[in-house]
Structure formats: C-alpha cells, structure tokens
GROMACS .gro file of C-alpha atoms in nm:
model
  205
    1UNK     CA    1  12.575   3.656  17.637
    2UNK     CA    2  12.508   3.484  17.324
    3UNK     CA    3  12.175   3.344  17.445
    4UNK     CA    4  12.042   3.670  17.594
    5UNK     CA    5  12.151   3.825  17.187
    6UNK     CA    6  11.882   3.645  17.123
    7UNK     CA    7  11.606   3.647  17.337
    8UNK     CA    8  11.622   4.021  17.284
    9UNK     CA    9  11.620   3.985  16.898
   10UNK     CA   10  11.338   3.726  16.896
   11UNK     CA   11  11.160   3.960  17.103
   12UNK     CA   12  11.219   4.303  16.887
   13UNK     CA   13  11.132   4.130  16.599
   14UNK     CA   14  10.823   4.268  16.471
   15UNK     CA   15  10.496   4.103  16.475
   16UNK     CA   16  10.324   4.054  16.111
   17UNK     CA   17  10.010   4.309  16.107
   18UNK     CA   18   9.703   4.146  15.913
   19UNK     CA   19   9.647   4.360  15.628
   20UNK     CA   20   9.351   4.559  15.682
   21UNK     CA   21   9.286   4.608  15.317
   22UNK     CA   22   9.242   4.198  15.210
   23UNK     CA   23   9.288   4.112  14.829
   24UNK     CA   24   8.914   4.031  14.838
   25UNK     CA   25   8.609   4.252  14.862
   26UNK     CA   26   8.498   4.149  15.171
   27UNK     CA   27   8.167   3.905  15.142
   28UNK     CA   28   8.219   3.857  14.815
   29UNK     CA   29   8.319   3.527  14.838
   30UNK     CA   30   8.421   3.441  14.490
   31UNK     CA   31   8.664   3.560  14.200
   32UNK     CA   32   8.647   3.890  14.016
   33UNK     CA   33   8.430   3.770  13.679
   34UNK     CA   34   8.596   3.828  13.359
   35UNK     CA   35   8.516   4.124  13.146
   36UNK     CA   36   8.338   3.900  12.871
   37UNK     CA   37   8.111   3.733  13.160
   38UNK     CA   38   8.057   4.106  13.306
   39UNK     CA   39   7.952   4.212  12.971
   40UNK     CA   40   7.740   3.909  12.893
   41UNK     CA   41   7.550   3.977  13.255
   42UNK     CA   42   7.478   4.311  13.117
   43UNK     CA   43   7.320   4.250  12.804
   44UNK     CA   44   6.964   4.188  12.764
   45UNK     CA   45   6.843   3.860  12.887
   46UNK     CA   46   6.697   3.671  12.563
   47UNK     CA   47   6.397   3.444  12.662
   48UNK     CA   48   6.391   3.096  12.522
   49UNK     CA   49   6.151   2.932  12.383
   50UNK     CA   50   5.948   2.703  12.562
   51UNK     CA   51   5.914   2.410  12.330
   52UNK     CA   52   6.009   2.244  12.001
   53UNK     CA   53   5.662   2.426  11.841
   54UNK     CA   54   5.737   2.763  11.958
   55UNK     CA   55   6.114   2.754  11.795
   56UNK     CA   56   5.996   2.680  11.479
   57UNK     CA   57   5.728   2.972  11.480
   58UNK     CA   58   6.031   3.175  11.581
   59UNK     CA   59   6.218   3.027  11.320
   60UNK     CA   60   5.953   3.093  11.008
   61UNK     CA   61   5.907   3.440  11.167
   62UNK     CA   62   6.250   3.523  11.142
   63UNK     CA   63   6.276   3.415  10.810
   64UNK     CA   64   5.987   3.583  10.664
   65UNK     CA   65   6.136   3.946  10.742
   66UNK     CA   66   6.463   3.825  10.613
   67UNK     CA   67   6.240   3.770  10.263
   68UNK     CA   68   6.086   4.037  10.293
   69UNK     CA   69   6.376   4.280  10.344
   70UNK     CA   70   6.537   4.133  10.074
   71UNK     CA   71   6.268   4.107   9.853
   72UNK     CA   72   6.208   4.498   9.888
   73UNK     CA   73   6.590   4.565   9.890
   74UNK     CA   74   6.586   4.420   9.517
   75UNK     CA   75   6.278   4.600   9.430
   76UNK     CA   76   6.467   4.924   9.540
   77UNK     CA   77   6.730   4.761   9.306
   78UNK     CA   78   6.993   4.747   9.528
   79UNK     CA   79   7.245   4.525   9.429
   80UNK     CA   80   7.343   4.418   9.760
   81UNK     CA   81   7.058   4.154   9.775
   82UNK     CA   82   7.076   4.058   9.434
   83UNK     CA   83   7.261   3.698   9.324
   84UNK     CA   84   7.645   3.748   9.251
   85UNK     CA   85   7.517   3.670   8.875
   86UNK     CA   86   7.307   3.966   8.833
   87UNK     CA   87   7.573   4.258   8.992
   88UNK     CA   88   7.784   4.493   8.834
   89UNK     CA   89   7.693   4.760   8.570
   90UNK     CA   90   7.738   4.522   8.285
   91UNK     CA   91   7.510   4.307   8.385
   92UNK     CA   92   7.272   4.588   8.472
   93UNK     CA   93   7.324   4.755   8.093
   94UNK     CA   94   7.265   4.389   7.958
   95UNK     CA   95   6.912   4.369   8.132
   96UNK     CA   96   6.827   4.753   8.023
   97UNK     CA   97   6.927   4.687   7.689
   98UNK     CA   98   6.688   4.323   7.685
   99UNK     CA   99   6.424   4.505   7.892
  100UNK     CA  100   6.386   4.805   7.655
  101UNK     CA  101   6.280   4.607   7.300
  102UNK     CA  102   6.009   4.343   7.211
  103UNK     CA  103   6.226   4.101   7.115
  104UNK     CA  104   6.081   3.794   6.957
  105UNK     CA  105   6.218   3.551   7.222
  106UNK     CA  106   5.953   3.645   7.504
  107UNK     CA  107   5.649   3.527   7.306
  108UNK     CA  108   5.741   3.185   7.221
  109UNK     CA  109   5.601   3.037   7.557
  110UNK     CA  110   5.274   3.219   7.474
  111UNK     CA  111   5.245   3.127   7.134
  112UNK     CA  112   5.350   2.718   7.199
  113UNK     CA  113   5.033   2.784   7.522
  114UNK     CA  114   4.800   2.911   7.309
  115UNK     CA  115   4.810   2.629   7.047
  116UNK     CA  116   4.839   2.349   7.282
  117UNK     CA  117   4.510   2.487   7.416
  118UNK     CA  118   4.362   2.543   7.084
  119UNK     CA  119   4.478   2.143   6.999
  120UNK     CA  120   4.278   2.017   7.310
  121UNK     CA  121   3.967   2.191   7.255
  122UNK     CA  122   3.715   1.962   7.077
  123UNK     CA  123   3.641   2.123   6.754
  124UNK     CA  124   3.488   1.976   6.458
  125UNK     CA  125   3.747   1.673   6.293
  126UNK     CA  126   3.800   1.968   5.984
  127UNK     CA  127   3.858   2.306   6.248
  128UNK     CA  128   4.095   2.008   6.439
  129UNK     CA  129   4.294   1.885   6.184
  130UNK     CA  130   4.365   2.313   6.126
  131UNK     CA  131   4.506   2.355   6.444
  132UNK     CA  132   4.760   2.071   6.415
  133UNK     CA  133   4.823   2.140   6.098
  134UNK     CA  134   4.881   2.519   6.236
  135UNK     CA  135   5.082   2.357   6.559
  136UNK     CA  136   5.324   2.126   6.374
  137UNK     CA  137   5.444   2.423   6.123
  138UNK     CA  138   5.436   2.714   6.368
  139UNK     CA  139   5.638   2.579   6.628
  140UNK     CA  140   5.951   2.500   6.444
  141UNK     CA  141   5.937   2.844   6.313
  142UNK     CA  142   5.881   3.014   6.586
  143UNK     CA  143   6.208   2.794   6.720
  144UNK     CA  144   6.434   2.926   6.476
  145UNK     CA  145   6.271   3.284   6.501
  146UNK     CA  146   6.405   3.198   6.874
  147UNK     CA  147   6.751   3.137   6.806
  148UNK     CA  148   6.839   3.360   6.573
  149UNK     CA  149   6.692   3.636   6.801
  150UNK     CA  150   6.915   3.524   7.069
  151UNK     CA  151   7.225   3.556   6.871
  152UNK     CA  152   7.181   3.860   6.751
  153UNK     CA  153   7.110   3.971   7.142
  154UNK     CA  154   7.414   3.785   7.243
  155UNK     CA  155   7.625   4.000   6.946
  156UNK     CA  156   7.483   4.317   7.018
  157UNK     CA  157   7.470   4.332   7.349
  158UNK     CA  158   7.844   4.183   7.400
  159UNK     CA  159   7.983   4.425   7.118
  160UNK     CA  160   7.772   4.751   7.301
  161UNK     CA  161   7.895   4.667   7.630
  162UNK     CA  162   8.296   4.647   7.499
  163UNK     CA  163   8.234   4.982   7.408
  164UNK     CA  164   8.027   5.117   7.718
  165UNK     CA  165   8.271   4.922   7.969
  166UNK     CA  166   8.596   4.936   7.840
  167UNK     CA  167   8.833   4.700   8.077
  168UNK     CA  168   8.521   4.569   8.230
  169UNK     CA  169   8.510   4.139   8.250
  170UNK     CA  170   8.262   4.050   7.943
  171UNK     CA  171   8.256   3.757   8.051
  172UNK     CA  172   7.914   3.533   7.993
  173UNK     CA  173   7.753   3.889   7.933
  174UNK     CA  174   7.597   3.746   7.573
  175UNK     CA  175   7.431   3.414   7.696
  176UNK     CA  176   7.341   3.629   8.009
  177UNK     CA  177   7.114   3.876   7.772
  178UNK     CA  178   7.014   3.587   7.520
  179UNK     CA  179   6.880   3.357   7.827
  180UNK     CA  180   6.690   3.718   7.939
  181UNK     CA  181   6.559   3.782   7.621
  182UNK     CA  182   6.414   3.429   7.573
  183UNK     CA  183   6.187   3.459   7.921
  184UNK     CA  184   5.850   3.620   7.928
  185UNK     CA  185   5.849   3.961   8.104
  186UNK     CA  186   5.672   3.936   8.355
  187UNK     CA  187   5.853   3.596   8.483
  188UNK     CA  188   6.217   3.802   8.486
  189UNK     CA  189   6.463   3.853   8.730
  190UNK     CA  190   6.584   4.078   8.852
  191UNK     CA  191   6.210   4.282   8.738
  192UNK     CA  192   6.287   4.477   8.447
  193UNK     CA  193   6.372   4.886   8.555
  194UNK     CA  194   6.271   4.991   8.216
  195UNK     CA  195   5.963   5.003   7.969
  196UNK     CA  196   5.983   4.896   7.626
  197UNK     CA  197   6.129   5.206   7.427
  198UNK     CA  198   6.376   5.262   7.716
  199UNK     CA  199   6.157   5.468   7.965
  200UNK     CA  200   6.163   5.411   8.331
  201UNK     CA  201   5.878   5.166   8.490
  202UNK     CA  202   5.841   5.426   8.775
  203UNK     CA  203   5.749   5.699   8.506
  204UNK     CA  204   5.466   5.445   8.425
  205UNK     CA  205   5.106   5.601   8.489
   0.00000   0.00000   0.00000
C-alpha cells in the first residue's frame, strides 16, 4: 500500500515547464548596460586627436576663443569676466569717478619718458647740461605732485562712496582709485566707460 502511495504521487507530480519567456532577450548574450553607459553610447562620438602636435593646436584653439569671449565680455563690461578686484558698484563708481578728471597722476610716466629721451639725445654740452638740469628738478616735483594727487583721490573717492553706498564694504576702495589714478589711460583696466568731464566713451564721435 504504502509503496504504491507513492509511485502514484511521484508520478502526479508535475513536471517543471521551461519558461517560455527567459530573463534574457534572447541572442543578446550579455547584461542589460547601465543607464550611464546607455547614455554615454548615445552621445556624440568625440574624435581624438591623432598625435601629440594636433592636441596642442586643439589646445591653443580652444584657448584663444576662451580670450576672446572674455576679452569682449569685459568690453561689454560685464562683470562676470572681470577679476574679483574690479566687481561690485563701488569699485565701478571708484573707476568712473578716476576715469572722468585729468588728474595729475597719469602724466608722470610721460613726463619722466620725455626727459629721459631729451637727456640721451646729443645736444650741444650747454643745450645738455639744460636738460639735466631740467631732469634732476622736474622729477622730484612731479613725484610729490604724484602723491599728493593720490591722497586726495584716495579721500575723496572713499568719503563719496560712504555716502553713495551706504552699508557697502569700503574696503581698499581709496588705494584702489589712487593706484588707478596714477596709470596712464590708455594702459587701464578695466578700459575706462567714461570720457573726461563724465560723458560716456560710446557717445564719443
């Protein structure tokens, strides 16, 4: 009895069915790619470049627009793609403020120029002993003419600019204009937005 139990059971037992549906597409033969290597495959293949030469034409290339963008993004005086020690509005009023007066400062590299030229042309021993004469006195003067133009920038512009930006970080702002005021204009930077007597370079004919 017991051993016919189970025959019959061993026998009605059903028979595992392959799964018609596998885990696996069939063919495919390996695993389902992430999505990062799926979106990777999709993107635009980027061609190499062939040698050491070509890279580093690639290279200057590359760097040349990234000039060039920048260079016109500070033209277009956008702040954005100027150094962290030109940005903010009191740092813009301080250049303005420099920008718009002849201040004796900018003409002291001119003047010392001129009169070291002057001292190495070969004049006559009288017209020579002049321009030393000229070059030893001037340039002292035109020194102190220097310095005490920059501290009166530094005190005017600082003492404008606490009542322009009230609560805004003064911070530097006088040396900032003094240093400005002491270059020649056309060696400035940022490039000056503003004519002497306050009016816009673009309104400039």
């Amino acid at each position: 009895m017991f051993r016919r139990r189970t025959q019959t059971s061993a026998e009605d037992s059903p028979v595992p069915v392959e799964d018609p549906k596998p885990h696996g597409t069939p063919g495919k033969g390996r695993p389902t790619p992430k999505r990062s290597e799926a979106q990777g495959r999709r993107r635009s293949p980027v061609t190499a470049p062939s040698n050491r030469k070509e890279a580093y034409r690639l290279a200057r290339e590359r760097d040349k627009a990234l000039r060039t963008r920048q260079r016109e993004a500070m033209l277009r005086g956008d702040e954005r793609a100027l150094p962290v020690r030109d940005r903010g509005p009191v740092r813009k009023f301080a250049r303005d403020w420099v920008d718009s007066r002849r201040l004796p400062g900018q003409y002291f590299l001119p003047v010392v120029f001129v009169i070291m030229l002057l001292s190495m042309v070969p004049f006559p021993i009288q017209i020579r002993s002049a321009v030393l004469l000229v070059y030893t006195l001037s340039l002292p003067v035109v020194m102190v003419l220097v310095l005490a133009g920059s501290f009166y920038v530094a005190g005017r512009v600082k003492k404008e600019a606490a009542e322009k930006f009230p609560g805004e970080s003064l911070k530097g702002i006088g040396f900032y204009a003094a240093m400005r005021s002491s270059q020649m204009r056309r060696l400035r930077f940022p490039k000056p937005t503003v004519l002497p007597g306050g009016i816009p370079v673009e309104l400039k004919k």
